[in-house]
mmCIF file of C-alpha atoms in Angstrom:
data_model
loop_
_atom_site.group_PDB
_atom_site.id
_atom_site.type_symbol
_atom_site.label_atom_id
_atom_site.label_comp_id
_atom_site.label_asym_id
_atom_site.label_seq_id
_atom_site.Cartn_x
_atom_site.Cartn_y
_atom_site.Cartn_z
ATOM 1 C CA MET A 1 19.363 28.725 26.982
ATOM 2 C CA LEU A 2 22.754 28.571 28.593
ATOM 3 C CA LEU A 3 21.488 30.406 31.687
ATOM 4 C CA PHE A 4 18.482 28.015 31.994
ATOM 5 C CA ALA A 5 20.718 24.967 31.732
ATOM 6 C CA ALA A 6 23.062 26.329 34.342
ATOM 7 C CA SER A 7 20.192 26.875 36.762
ATOM 8 C CA LEU A 8 19.004 23.322 36.325
ATOM 9 C CA LEU A 9 22.476 22.032 37.118
ATOM 10 C CA ALA A 10 22.782 24.240 40.197
ATOM 11 C CA ALA A 11 19.482 23.164 41.809
ATOM 12 C CA PRO A 12 20.510 19.587 42.698
ATOM 13 C CA MET A 13 23.773 20.830 44.136
ATOM 14 C CA ALA A 14 21.921 23.246 46.470
ATOM 15 C CA LEU A 15 19.604 20.481 47.679
ATOM 16 C CA ALA A 16 22.510 18.216 48.365
ATOM 17 C CA GLN A 17 24.103 20.800 50.614
ATOM 18 C CA GLU A 18 20.971 21.040 53.077
ATOM 19 C CA PRO A 19 21.427 18.956 56.327
ATOM 20 C CA PRO A 20 18.989 15.960 56.776
ATOM 21 C CA GLN A 21 16.117 16.395 59.364
ATOM 22 C CA THR A 22 15.951 14.003 62.378
ATOM 23 C CA PRO A 23 12.490 12.247 62.566
ATOM 24 C CA GLN A 24 10.515 13.081 65.793
ATOM 25 C CA VAL A 25 9.882 9.994 68.073
ATOM 26 C CA ARG A 26 6.469 10.057 69.821
ATOM 27 C CA ALA A 27 6.263 8.768 73.437
ATOM 28 C CA PRO A 28 4.451 5.397 73.687
ATOM 29 C CA ALA A 29 0.751 5.514 74.576
ATOM 30 C CA ILE A 30 -0.279 3.820 77.827
ATOM 31 C CA SER A 31 -3.660 3.337 79.489
ATOM 32 C CA THR A 32 -4.135 5.357 82.670
ATOM 33 C CA VAL A 33 -6.801 5.982 85.301
ATOM 34 C CA GLU A 34 -7.305 8.567 88.015
ATOM 35 C CA ALA A 35 -7.155 7.653 91.674
ATOM 36 C CA ARG A 36 -10.593 8.525 93.002
ATOM 37 C CA GLU A 37 -12.187 9.185 96.370
ATOM 38 C CA GLY A 38 -14.813 6.546 97.094
ATOM 39 C CA GLU A 39 -16.165 3.774 99.285
ATOM 40 C CA ILE A 40 -14.789 0.257 99.341
ATOM 41 C CA ALA A 41 -16.097 -2.782 101.200
ATOM 42 C CA THR A 42 -14.720 -6.265 101.720
ATOM 43 C CA THR A 43 -17.258 -9.036 101.641
ATOM 44 C CA ALA A 44 -17.709 -12.726 102.349
ATOM 45 C CA THR A 45 -20.114 -14.881 100.361
ATOM 46 C CA VAL A 46 -22.176 -17.543 102.121
ATOM 47 C CA THR A 47 -24.870 -19.960 100.989
ATOM 48 C CA GLY A 48 -27.628 -21.666 102.893
ATOM 49 C CA THR A 49 -31.327 -22.303 103.338
ATOM 50 C CA LEU A 50 -34.200 -20.122 104.465
ATOM 51 C CA VAL A 51 -35.655 -21.442 107.736
ATOM 52 C CA ALA A 52 -38.168 -20.369 110.363
ATOM 53 C CA ARG A 53 -36.477 -18.353 113.083
ATOM 54 C CA GLU A 54 -38.539 -20.209 115.687
ATOM 55 C CA GLU A 55 -40.515 -23.291 114.651
ATOM 56 C CA VAL A 56 -43.619 -23.971 116.728
ATOM 57 C CA ILE A 57 -44.917 -27.536 117.041
ATOM 58 C CA VAL A 58 -48.704 -27.954 117.307
ATOM 59 C CA GLY A 59 -49.882 -31.384 118.483
ATOM 60 C CA VAL A 60 -52.558 -32.931 120.719
ATOM 61 C CA ASP A 61 -52.704 -33.687 124.438
ATOM 62 C CA VAL A 62 -55.454 -36.309 124.278
ATOM 63 C CA GLU A 63 -55.287 -39.885 123.072
ATOM 64 C CA GLY A 64 -57.560 -41.729 120.702
ATOM 65 C CA PHE A 65 -59.748 -38.947 119.262
ATOM 66 C CA LYS A 66 -60.454 -38.751 115.538
ATOM 67 C CA ILE A 67 -59.845 -35.590 113.537
ATOM 68 C CA VAL A 68 -63.173 -34.400 112.139
ATOM 69 C CA GLU A 69 -62.257 -30.964 110.759
ATOM 70 C CA VAL A 70 -59.109 -29.283 109.384
ATOM 71 C CA LEU A 71 -59.313 -25.499 109.189
ATOM 72 C CA ALA A 72 -55.763 -24.414 108.227
ATOM 73 C CA GLU A 73 -53.598 -25.110 105.215
ATOM 74 C CA VAL A 74 -49.903 -24.792 104.452
ATOM 75 C CA GLY A 75 -49.020 -21.168 103.735
ATOM 76 C CA ASP A 76 -51.855 -19.733 105.828
ATOM 77 C CA THR A 77 -51.096 -16.885 108.207
ATOM 78 C CA VAL A 78 -52.789 -17.608 111.541
ATOM 79 C CA LYS A 79 -53.396 -15.709 114.765
ATOM 80 C CA ALA A 80 -52.836 -16.889 118.322
ATOM 81 C CA GLY A 81 -55.914 -18.800 119.517
ATOM 82 C CA GLN A 82 -57.185 -19.507 116.013
ATOM 83 C CA VAL A 83 -58.681 -23.002 115.643
ATOM 84 C CA LEU A 84 -56.610 -25.086 113.229
ATOM 85 C CA ALA A 85 -58.443 -28.422 113.563
ATOM 86 C CA ARG A 86 -61.165 -30.125 115.622
ATOM 87 C CA LEU A 87 -61.351 -33.604 117.130
ATOM 88 C CA ASP A 88 -64.421 -35.775 117.578
ATOM 89 C CA ALA A 89 -65.980 -34.804 120.950
ATOM 90 C CA ALA A 90 -68.744 -37.446 121.021
ATOM 91 C CA THR A 91 -67.023 -39.520 123.705
ATOM 92 C CA ILE A 92 -66.474 -36.452 125.842
ATOM 93 C CA ASP A 93 -70.134 -35.486 125.420
ATOM 94 C CA ILE A 94 -71.112 -38.860 126.903
ATOM 95 C CA LEU A 95 -68.699 -38.420 129.800
ATOM 96 C CA LEU A 96 -70.088 -34.938 130.354
ATOM 97 C CA ALA A 97 -73.660 -36.248 130.542
ATOM 98 C CA GLN A 98 -72.608 -38.965 133.007
ATOM 99 C CA ASN A 99 -70.761 -36.437 135.102
ATOM 100 C CA THR A 100 -73.810 -34.170 135.210
ATOM 101 C CA SER A 101 -75.881 -37.042 136.618
ATOM 102 C CA GLN A 102 -73.167 -37.896 139.148
ATOM 103 C CA LEU A 103 -73.009 -34.274 140.255
ATOM 104 C CA ALA A 104 -76.781 -34.147 140.803
ATOM 105 C CA ARG A 105 -76.585 -37.388 142.773
ATOM 106 C CA ALA A 106 -73.719 -36.009 144.888
ATOM 107 C CA GLU A 107 -75.694 -32.853 145.664
ATOM 108 C CA ALA A 108 -78.738 -34.970 146.647
ATOM 109 C CA GLY A 109 -76.482 -37.051 148.889
ATOM 110 C CA ILE A 110 -75.311 -33.890 150.642
ATOM 111 C CA ALA A 111 -78.878 -32.723 151.160
ATOM 112 C CA GLN A 112 -79.837 -36.121 152.569
ATOM 113 C CA ALA A 113 -76.813 -36.152 154.899
ATOM 114 C CA ARG A 114 -77.757 -32.729 156.226
ATOM 115 C CA ALA A 115 -81.341 -33.923 156.870
ATOM 116 C CA SER A 116 -79.965 -36.935 158.693
ATOM 117 C CA ILE A 117 -77.858 -34.648 160.861
ATOM 118 C CA ALA A 118 -80.883 -32.561 161.714
ATOM 119 C CA GLN A 119 -82.824 -35.668 162.735
ATOM 120 C CA ALA A 120 -79.890 -36.995 164.748
ATOM 121 C CA GLU A 121 -79.465 -33.678 166.510
ATOM 122 C CA ALA A 122 -83.183 -33.657 167.471
ATOM 123 C CA ALA A 123 -82.997 -37.224 168.701
ATOM 124 C CA LYS A 124 -79.894 -36.463 170.746
ATOM 125 C CA LEU A 125 -81.535 -33.409 172.260
ATOM 126 C CA GLU A 126 -84.540 -35.499 173.286
ATOM 127 C CA ALA A 127 -82.341 -38.266 174.689
ATOM 128 C CA ASP A 128 -80.277 -35.776 176.681
ATOM 129 C CA SER A 129 -83.423 -34.209 178.177
ATOM 130 C CA ALA A 130 -84.783 -37.624 179.164
ATOM 131 C CA LEU A 131 -81.475 -38.491 180.781
ATOM 132 C CA GLU A 132 -81.461 -35.300 182.839
ATOM 133 C CA ARG A 133 -85.000 -35.976 184.116
ATOM 134 C CA ALA A 134 -84.137 -39.551 185.005
ATOM 135 C CA GLN A 135 -81.026 -38.454 186.879
ATOM 136 C CA SER A 136 -82.983 -35.890 188.949
ATOM 137 C CA LEU A 137 -85.744 -38.383 189.789
ATOM 138 C CA THR A 138 -83.352 -41.163 190.670
ATOM 139 C CA GLY A 139 -81.828 -39.020 193.384
ATOM 140 C CA SER A 140 -85.235 -38.586 195.040
ATOM 141 C CA GLY A 141 -85.969 -42.298 194.773
ATOM 142 C CA VAL A 142 -88.832 -41.885 192.290
ATOM 143 C CA THR A 143 -87.097 -43.508 189.269
ATOM 144 C CA ALA A 144 -85.501 -46.895 189.374
ATOM 145 C CA GLN A 145 -81.854 -47.456 188.471
ATOM 146 C CA GLN A 146 -82.914 -49.543 185.516
ATOM 147 C CA THR A 147 -84.753 -46.621 183.965
ATOM 148 C CA LEU A 148 -81.704 -44.390 184.443
ATOM 149 C CA ASP A 149 -79.512 -46.923 182.677
ATOM 150 C CA GLN A 150 -81.924 -47.006 179.775
ATOM 151 C CA ARG A 151 -81.816 -43.207 179.464
ATOM 152 C CA ILE A 152 -77.998 -43.207 179.525
ATOM 153 C CA ALA A 153 -77.888 -45.816 176.764
ATOM 154 C CA ALA A 154 -80.410 -43.867 174.678
ATOM 155 C CA ALA A 155 -78.366 -40.670 174.993
ATOM 156 C CA SER A 156 -75.171 -42.467 173.955
ATOM 157 C CA SER A 157 -76.946 -44.004 170.978
ATOM 158 C CA ALA A 158 -78.293 -40.632 169.890
ATOM 159 C CA GLU A 159 -74.798 -39.098 170.007
ATOM 160 C CA ALA A 160 -73.387 -41.961 167.965
ATOM 161 C CA GLN A 161 -76.091 -41.508 165.343
ATOM 162 C CA LEU A 162 -75.327 -37.775 165.177
ATOM 163 C CA ASN A 163 -71.616 -38.441 164.644
ATOM 164 C CA SER A 164 -72.470 -40.962 161.952
ATOM 165 C CA ALA A 165 -74.712 -38.433 160.199
ATOM 166 C CA ARG A 166 -71.964 -35.852 160.302
ATOM 167 C CA GLN A 167 -69.493 -38.323 158.793
ATOM 168 C CA GLY A 168 -72.066 -39.081 156.113
ATOM 169 C CA LEU A 169 -72.160 -35.367 155.221
ATOM 170 C CA GLU A 170 -68.368 -35.233 154.993
ATOM 171 C CA LEU A 171 -68.408 -38.275 152.710
ATOM 172 C CA ALA A 172 -71.125 -36.736 150.517
ATOM 173 C CA ILE A 173 -69.120 -33.491 150.228
ATOM 174 C CA ALA A 174 -66.011 -35.485 149.285
ATOM 175 C CA ASP A 175 -67.994 -37.366 146.643
ATOM 176 C CA LYS A 176 -69.167 -34.079 145.164
ATOM 177 C CA ALA A 177 -65.607 -32.721 145.132
ATOM 178 C CA LEU A 178 -64.470 -35.809 143.232
ATOM 179 C CA VAL A 179 -67.264 -35.418 140.690
ATOM 180 C CA GLU A 180 -66.418 -31.726 140.268
ATOM 181 C CA ALA A 181 -62.748 -32.597 139.690
ATOM 182 C CA GLN A 182 -63.825 -35.088 137.063
ATOM 183 C CA ARG A 183 -65.944 -32.340 135.507
ATOM 184 C CA ARG A 184 -62.974 -30.021 135.278
ATOM 185 C CA GLU A 185 -60.956 -32.752 133.596
ATOM 186 C CA ILE A 186 -63.773 -33.373 131.129
ATOM 187 C CA ASP A 187 -64.055 -29.653 130.387
ATOM 188 C CA LEU A 188 -60.303 -29.468 129.871
ATOM 189 C CA ASN A 189 -60.387 -32.406 127.478
ATOM 190 C CA MET A 190 -63.272 -30.754 125.676
ATOM 191 C CA THR A 191 -61.140 -27.657 125.068
ATOM 192 C CA LYS A 192 -58.374 -29.913 123.787
ATOM 193 C CA THR A 193 -60.611 -31.138 120.996
ATOM 194 C CA GLU A 194 -60.068 -27.715 119.418
ATOM 195 C CA ILE A 195 -56.466 -27.537 118.166
ATOM 196 C CA LYS A 196 -55.495 -23.861 118.393
ATOM 197 C CA ALA A 197 -52.469 -21.872 117.252
ATOM 198 C CA PRO A 198 -50.359 -21.031 120.321
ATOM 199 C CA THR A 199 -48.943 -17.928 118.618
ATOM 200 C CA ASP A 200 -49.226 -15.797 115.496
ATOM 201 C CA GLY A 201 -47.410 -17.469 112.666
ATOM 202 C CA LEU A 202 -47.169 -19.003 109.218
ATOM 203 C CA VAL A 203 -48.240 -22.613 108.648
ATOM 204 C CA LEU A 204 -45.188 -24.458 107.329
ATOM 205 C CA SER A 205 -46.605 -27.974 107.233
ATOM 206 C CA ARG A 206 -49.616 -30.004 108.300
ATOM 207 C CA SER A 207 -49.997 -33.718 108.846
ATOM 208 C CA ALA A 208 -53.579 -33.442 110.142
ATOM 209 C CA ARG A 209 -55.946 -35.568 108.057
ATOM 210 C CA ILE A 210 -59.689 -35.935 108.527
ATOM 211 C CA GLY A 211 -60.460 -39.366 109.974
ATOM 212 C CA ALA A 212 -56.989 -39.927 111.389
ATOM 213 C CA VAL A 213 -56.712 -40.759 115.102
ATOM 214 C CA ALA A 214 -54.711 -38.102 116.912
ATOM 215 C CA SER A 215 -52.082 -39.064 119.448
ATOM 216 C CA PRO A 216 -49.489 -37.136 121.477
ATOM 217 C CA SER A 217 -46.854 -39.636 120.334
ATOM 218 C CA ALA A 218 -47.678 -39.232 116.632
ATOM 219 C CA GLU A 219 -46.279 -36.624 114.216
ATOM 220 C CA PRO A 220 -47.319 -33.054 115.104
ATOM 221 C CA LEU A 221 -50.485 -31.924 113.349
ATOM 222 C CA PHE A 222 -48.976 -28.564 112.311
ATOM 223 C CA ARG A 223 -45.662 -26.748 112.245
ATOM 224 C CA LEU A 224 -45.650 -22.951 112.381
ATOM 225 C CA ALA A 225 -43.052 -20.258 111.849
ATOM 226 C CA GLU A 226 -43.542 -18.058 114.905
ATOM 227 C CA GLU A 227 -44.676 -14.558 113.882
ATOM 228 C CA GLY A 228 -43.924 -15.649 110.310
ATOM 229 C CA ASP A 229 -40.245 -14.754 110.824
ATOM 230 C CA VAL A 230 -37.923 -16.339 108.259
ATOM 231 C CA GLU A 231 -34.129 -16.148 108.340
ATOM 232 C CA LEU A 232 -31.117 -17.545 106.521
ATOM 233 C CA SER A 233 -29.232 -20.487 107.968
ATOM 234 C CA ALA A 234 -25.895 -20.261 106.164
ATOM 235 C CA ASP A 235 -22.822 -22.470 106.088
ATOM 236 C CA VAL A 236 -19.591 -20.557 106.694
ATOM 237 C CA THR A 237 -16.037 -21.838 106.282
ATOM 238 C CA GLU A 238 -13.977 -21.878 109.445
ATOM 239 C CA THR A 239 -11.516 -19.408 107.923
ATOM 240 C CA SER A 240 -14.305 -16.862 107.337
ATOM 241 C CA LEU A 241 -15.888 -17.204 110.766
ATOM 242 C CA ALA A 242 -13.126 -15.225 112.466
ATOM 243 C CA SER A 243 -13.923 -12.121 110.393
ATOM 244 C CA LEU A 244 -17.671 -12.222 111.059
ATOM 245 C CA SER A 245 -19.595 -10.766 113.979
ATOM 246 C CA THR A 246 -23.223 -10.228 114.923
ATOM 247 C CA GLY A 247 -24.848 -7.105 113.536
ATOM 248 C CA MET A 248 -22.994 -7.153 110.214
ATOM 249 C CA VAL A 249 -25.097 -6.236 107.175
ATOM 250 C CA VAL A 250 -25.922 -9.092 104.786
ATOM 251 C CA HIS A 251 -27.454 -8.846 101.302
ATOM 252 C CA VAL A 252 -29.413 -12.079 100.818
ATOM 253 C CA THR A 253 -30.677 -13.205 97.413
ATOM 254 C CA PRO A 254 -33.038 -16.195 97.645
ATOM 255 C CA ALA A 255 -33.559 -18.421 94.621
ATOM 256 C CA GLY A 256 -35.901 -16.712 92.158
ATOM 257 C CA PHE A 257 -35.330 -13.190 93.544
ATOM 258 C CA SER A 258 -34.005 -10.501 91.222
ATOM 259 C CA GLN A 259 -33.122 -8.137 94.066
ATOM 260 C CA PRO A 260 -31.449 -8.952 97.408
ATOM 261 C CA VAL A 261 -33.222 -8.740 100.760
ATOM 262 C CA GLU A 262 -31.498 -6.801 103.525
ATOM 263 C CA GLY A 263 -30.566 -8.639 106.709
ATOM 264 C CA GLU A 264 -28.042 -8.733 109.505
ATOM 265 C CA VAL A 265 -26.064 -11.414 111.274
ATOM 266 C CA ARG A 266 -28.095 -12.501 114.316
ATOM 267 C CA LEU A 267 -26.185 -15.544 115.506
ATOM 268 C CA ILE A 268 -22.837 -17.225 114.842
ATOM 269 C CA SER A 269 -22.506 -20.803 115.996
ATOM 270 C CA PRO A 270 -19.694 -21.337 118.502
ATOM 271 C CA GLN A 271 -19.147 -24.830 117.105
ATOM 272 C CA ILE A 272 -17.630 -26.042 113.820
ATOM 273 C CA ASP A 273 -18.590 -29.353 112.268
ATOM 274 C CA ALA A 274 -15.528 -31.590 112.458
ATOM 275 C CA ALA A 275 -16.348 -33.388 109.206
ATOM 276 C CA SER A 276 -17.324 -30.490 106.922
ATOM 277 C CA ARG A 277 -15.215 -27.791 108.641
ATOM 278 C CA LEU A 278 -18.232 -25.477 108.401
ATOM 279 C CA GLY A 279 -20.003 -23.392 111.015
ATOM 280 C CA GLU A 280 -23.564 -22.071 111.017
ATOM 281 C CA MET A 281 -24.578 -18.435 110.818
ATOM 282 C CA ARG A 282 -28.143 -17.149 111.232
ATOM 283 C CA VAL A 283 -29.163 -13.985 109.358
ATOM 284 C CA SER A 284 -32.373 -12.204 110.329
ATOM 285 C CA LEU A 285 -34.242 -10.799 107.317
ATOM 286 C CA GLU A 286 -36.687 -8.003 106.683
ATOM 287 C CA ALA A 287 -40.314 -9.185 106.663
ATOM 288 C CA ASN A 288 -41.269 -10.370 103.190
ATOM 289 C CA PRO A 289 -44.230 -12.677 102.426
ATOM 290 C CA ALA A 290 -42.357 -14.040 99.409
ATOM 291 C CA LEU A 291 -39.672 -15.620 101.603
ATOM 292 C CA ARG A 292 -40.265 -19.374 101.712
ATOM 293 C CA PRO A 293 -38.619 -21.649 104.284
ATOM 294 C CA GLY A 294 -36.634 -24.357 102.537
ATOM 295 C CA ALA A 295 -35.526 -22.142 99.632
ATOM 296 C CA PHE A 296 -31.846 -21.852 98.695
ATOM 297 C CA ALA A 297 -30.276 -18.420 99.218
ATOM 298 C CA ARG A 298 -26.929 -16.720 98.775
ATOM 299 C CA GLY A 299 -25.703 -13.994 101.097
ATOM 300 C CA VAL A 300 -22.999 -11.365 100.792
ATOM 301 C CA VAL A 301 -21.705 -10.146 104.152
ATOM 302 C CA GLU A 302 -20.169 -6.689 104.433
ATOM 303 C CA VAL A 303 -17.132 -7.559 106.547
ATOM 304 C CA ALA A 304 -15.535 -4.084 106.512
ATOM 305 C CA SER A 305 -15.968 -0.777 104.655
ATOM 306 C CA SER A 306 -14.043 2.471 104.304
ATOM 307 C CA ASN A 307 -14.004 5.784 102.435
ATOM 308 C CA GLY A 308 -10.678 6.724 100.879
ATOM 309 C CA VAL A 309 -8.566 6.844 97.728
ATOM 310 C CA ILE A 310 -9.465 3.886 95.502
ATOM 311 C CA ILE A 311 -7.526 2.485 92.524
ATOM 312 C CA PRO A 312 -7.842 -0.656 90.367
ATOM 313 C CA LEU A 313 -6.070 -3.641 91.865
ATOM 314 C CA SER A 314 -4.360 -4.134 88.493
ATOM 315 C CA ALA A 315 -2.443 -0.867 89.033
ATOM 316 C CA LEU A 316 -0.696 -2.228 92.132
ATOM 317 C CA VAL A 317 2.636 -4.076 92.187
ATOM 318 C CA VAL A 318 3.787 -5.870 95.345
ATOM 319 C CA ILE A 319 7.382 -7.083 95.525
ATOM 320 C CA ASP A 320 8.855 -8.418 98.764
ATOM 321 C CA GLY A 321 5.993 -6.899 100.681
ATOM 322 C CA GLU A 322 6.471 -3.413 99.203
ATOM 323 C CA ALA A 323 3.507 -2.027 97.237
ATOM 324 C CA THR A 324 4.102 0.451 94.396
ATOM 325 C CA VAL A 325 2.162 2.182 91.625
ATOM 326 C CA GLN A 326 3.361 3.989 88.498
ATOM 327 C CA ALA A 327 2.119 7.566 88.476
ATOM 328 C CA VAL A 328 2.239 9.735 85.342
ATOM 329 C CA VAL A 329 3.546 13.236 86.105
ATOM 330 C CA ASP A 330 4.239 15.728 83.284
ATOM 331 C CA GLY A 331 4.253 12.907 80.754
ATOM 332 C CA ARG A 332 6.791 10.755 82.594
ATOM 333 C CA ILE A 333 6.572 7.649 84.809
ATOM 334 C CA GLU A 334 7.067 8.206 88.532
ATOM 335 C CA THR A 335 7.156 5.069 90.693
ATOM 336 C CA ARG A 336 5.599 5.615 94.103
ATOM 337 C CA THR A 337 5.575 3.447 97.202
ATOM 338 C CA VAL A 338 2.104 3.235 98.737
ATOM 339 C CA THR A 339 0.441 1.695 101.779
ATOM 340 C CA THR A 340 -2.850 -0.056 101.211
ATOM 341 C CA GLY A 341 -5.979 -0.742 103.217
ATOM 342 C CA LEU A 342 -9.037 -2.727 102.224
ATOM 343 C CA ARG A 343 -9.062 -4.626 98.963
ATOM 344 C CA THR A 344 -11.607 -6.515 96.903
ATOM 345 C CA ALA A 345 -11.257 -8.735 93.865
ATOM 346 C CA ASP A 346 -10.681 -5.711 91.600
ATOM 347 C CA ARG A 347 -10.080 -2.597 93.733
ATOM 348 C CA VAL A 348 -7.777 -1.536 96.535
ATOM 349 C CA GLU A 349 -7.738 1.348 99.017
ATOM 350 C CA VAL A 350 -4.558 3.485 99.115
ATOM 351 C CA LEU A 351 -3.829 4.992 102.513
ATOM 352 C CA THR A 352 -0.622 6.887 101.694
ATOM 353 C CA GLY A 353 1.396 7.650 98.560
ATOM 354 C CA LEU A 354 -1.451 8.820 96.316
ATOM 355 C CA GLU A 355 -4.107 11.482 96.380
ATOM 356 C CA ALA A 356 -7.444 11.636 94.659
ATOM 357 C CA GLY A 357 -6.943 12.918 91.112
ATOM 358 C CA ASP A 358 -3.457 11.480 90.623
ATOM 359 C CA VAL A 359 -3.018 9.752 87.255
ATOM 360 C CA ILE A 360 -1.562 6.233 87.343
ATOM 361 C CA VAL A 361 -0.826 3.430 84.905
ATOM 362 C CA ARG A 362 -3.925 1.249 84.711
ATOM 363 C CA ARG A 363 -2.055 -2.036 84.503
ATOM 364 C CA ALA A 364 1.217 -2.292 86.426
ATOM 365 C CA GLY A 365 4.272 -3.825 84.776
ATOM 366 C CA SER A 366 3.388 -2.414 81.320
ATOM 367 C CA PHE A 367 7.086 -2.412 80.165
ATOM 368 C CA VAL A 368 7.758 1.126 81.352
ATOM 369 C CA ARG A 369 10.241 2.270 83.940
ATOM 370 C CA ASP A 370 10.645 5.149 86.313
ATOM 371 C CA GLY A 371 11.369 8.307 84.271
ATOM 372 C CA ASP A 372 10.127 6.955 80.919
ATOM 373 C CA ALA A 373 8.181 9.404 78.764
ATOM 374 C CA VAL A 374 4.666 8.196 77.968
ATOM 375 C CA THR A 375 1.492 9.446 76.361
ATOM 376 C CA ALA A 376 -1.363 8.958 78.844
ATOM 377 C CA VAL A 377 -4.586 7.514 77.415
ATOM 378 C CA ALA A 378 -7.270 7.949 80.073
ATOM 379 C CA GLN A 379 -9.695 5.102 80.800
ATOM 380 C CA ALA A 380 -12.614 5.071 83.228
ATOM 381 C CA GLU A 381 -11.864 3.138 86.394
ATOM 382 C CA SER A 382 -15.136 1.269 86.015
ATOM 383 C CA GLY A 383 -13.668 -0.532 83.085
ATOM 384 C CA ASP A 384 -11.408 -2.417 85.466
ATOM 385 C CA GLN A 385 -13.956 -3.438 87.979
#
């Protein structure tokens, strides 16, 4: 019993003599990402309206004719030469019948003038022969001077009648030419009663109504989008215009579309509206029958693109123009100065200072300093985008 009691008393004394253990401090956890090789593009967003690339006006060239038939409707695709509407040709039919009669009369007048010439030529020939005989007989004293004078007068009269007949033929030919010119005008007006599409295209609007009187000064009967080509007319701020150029790729999403339509910048207006401070940009689009002129659309222009080392923008710190990131090397923070290239709203390209695969602090300024020990907790870069 004494030995047992002594052992119990000795145990606490042995424990009291052991040195206390220092608790191990774990390095703070911090979210990190890897710098990755990838593509980055800077963009500019524009908004506007879908319009016809070239709008074709279809009207009439004749005055006062009623529309009797309309053969095209809005949204129709038409071919060059296709009849879109017809005008009442009854008046022209009457003019055509009158002209036909006038032409027959002119041709009869020419035939009559030629017959008159033939008669006048025969009469002149006879008068000339009589004059020659009288002149030969007068010299021998057989024919009196009075008879010779009569023959001279008859020959002169015959020549005058021949000249008159020839002038009559010229007048008849001129009359026929006038009638033929009138016929050509009537035929031309007849063709104008058929309103045809001047080019392949898409019918955007029509004002043609059956019974309405067509006039060159009235509203055009039809408006077409030439070849059916539709493009985006976008408003661009004056600050964005300087970074844009023709040929740039544009992803256009019209109202109601779930997927964008590819296009490219075709035209940039050289002029800026003084009131709105906006300029116009035209974007040609891939052919798509669902594109409707007048619809609202939004476009994203690829201003510049590059392949390089990409990191989240949140990992970058810029102080006094110097850009830095906090890399994690062997469990400790290492601050690195970097040079940057393209940047978007959530990503930035690193030109120097980092390599693909380097681990960096996801969010800069996370209360750690150069040389601090940390426990890296990897996060996918996509979570920052």
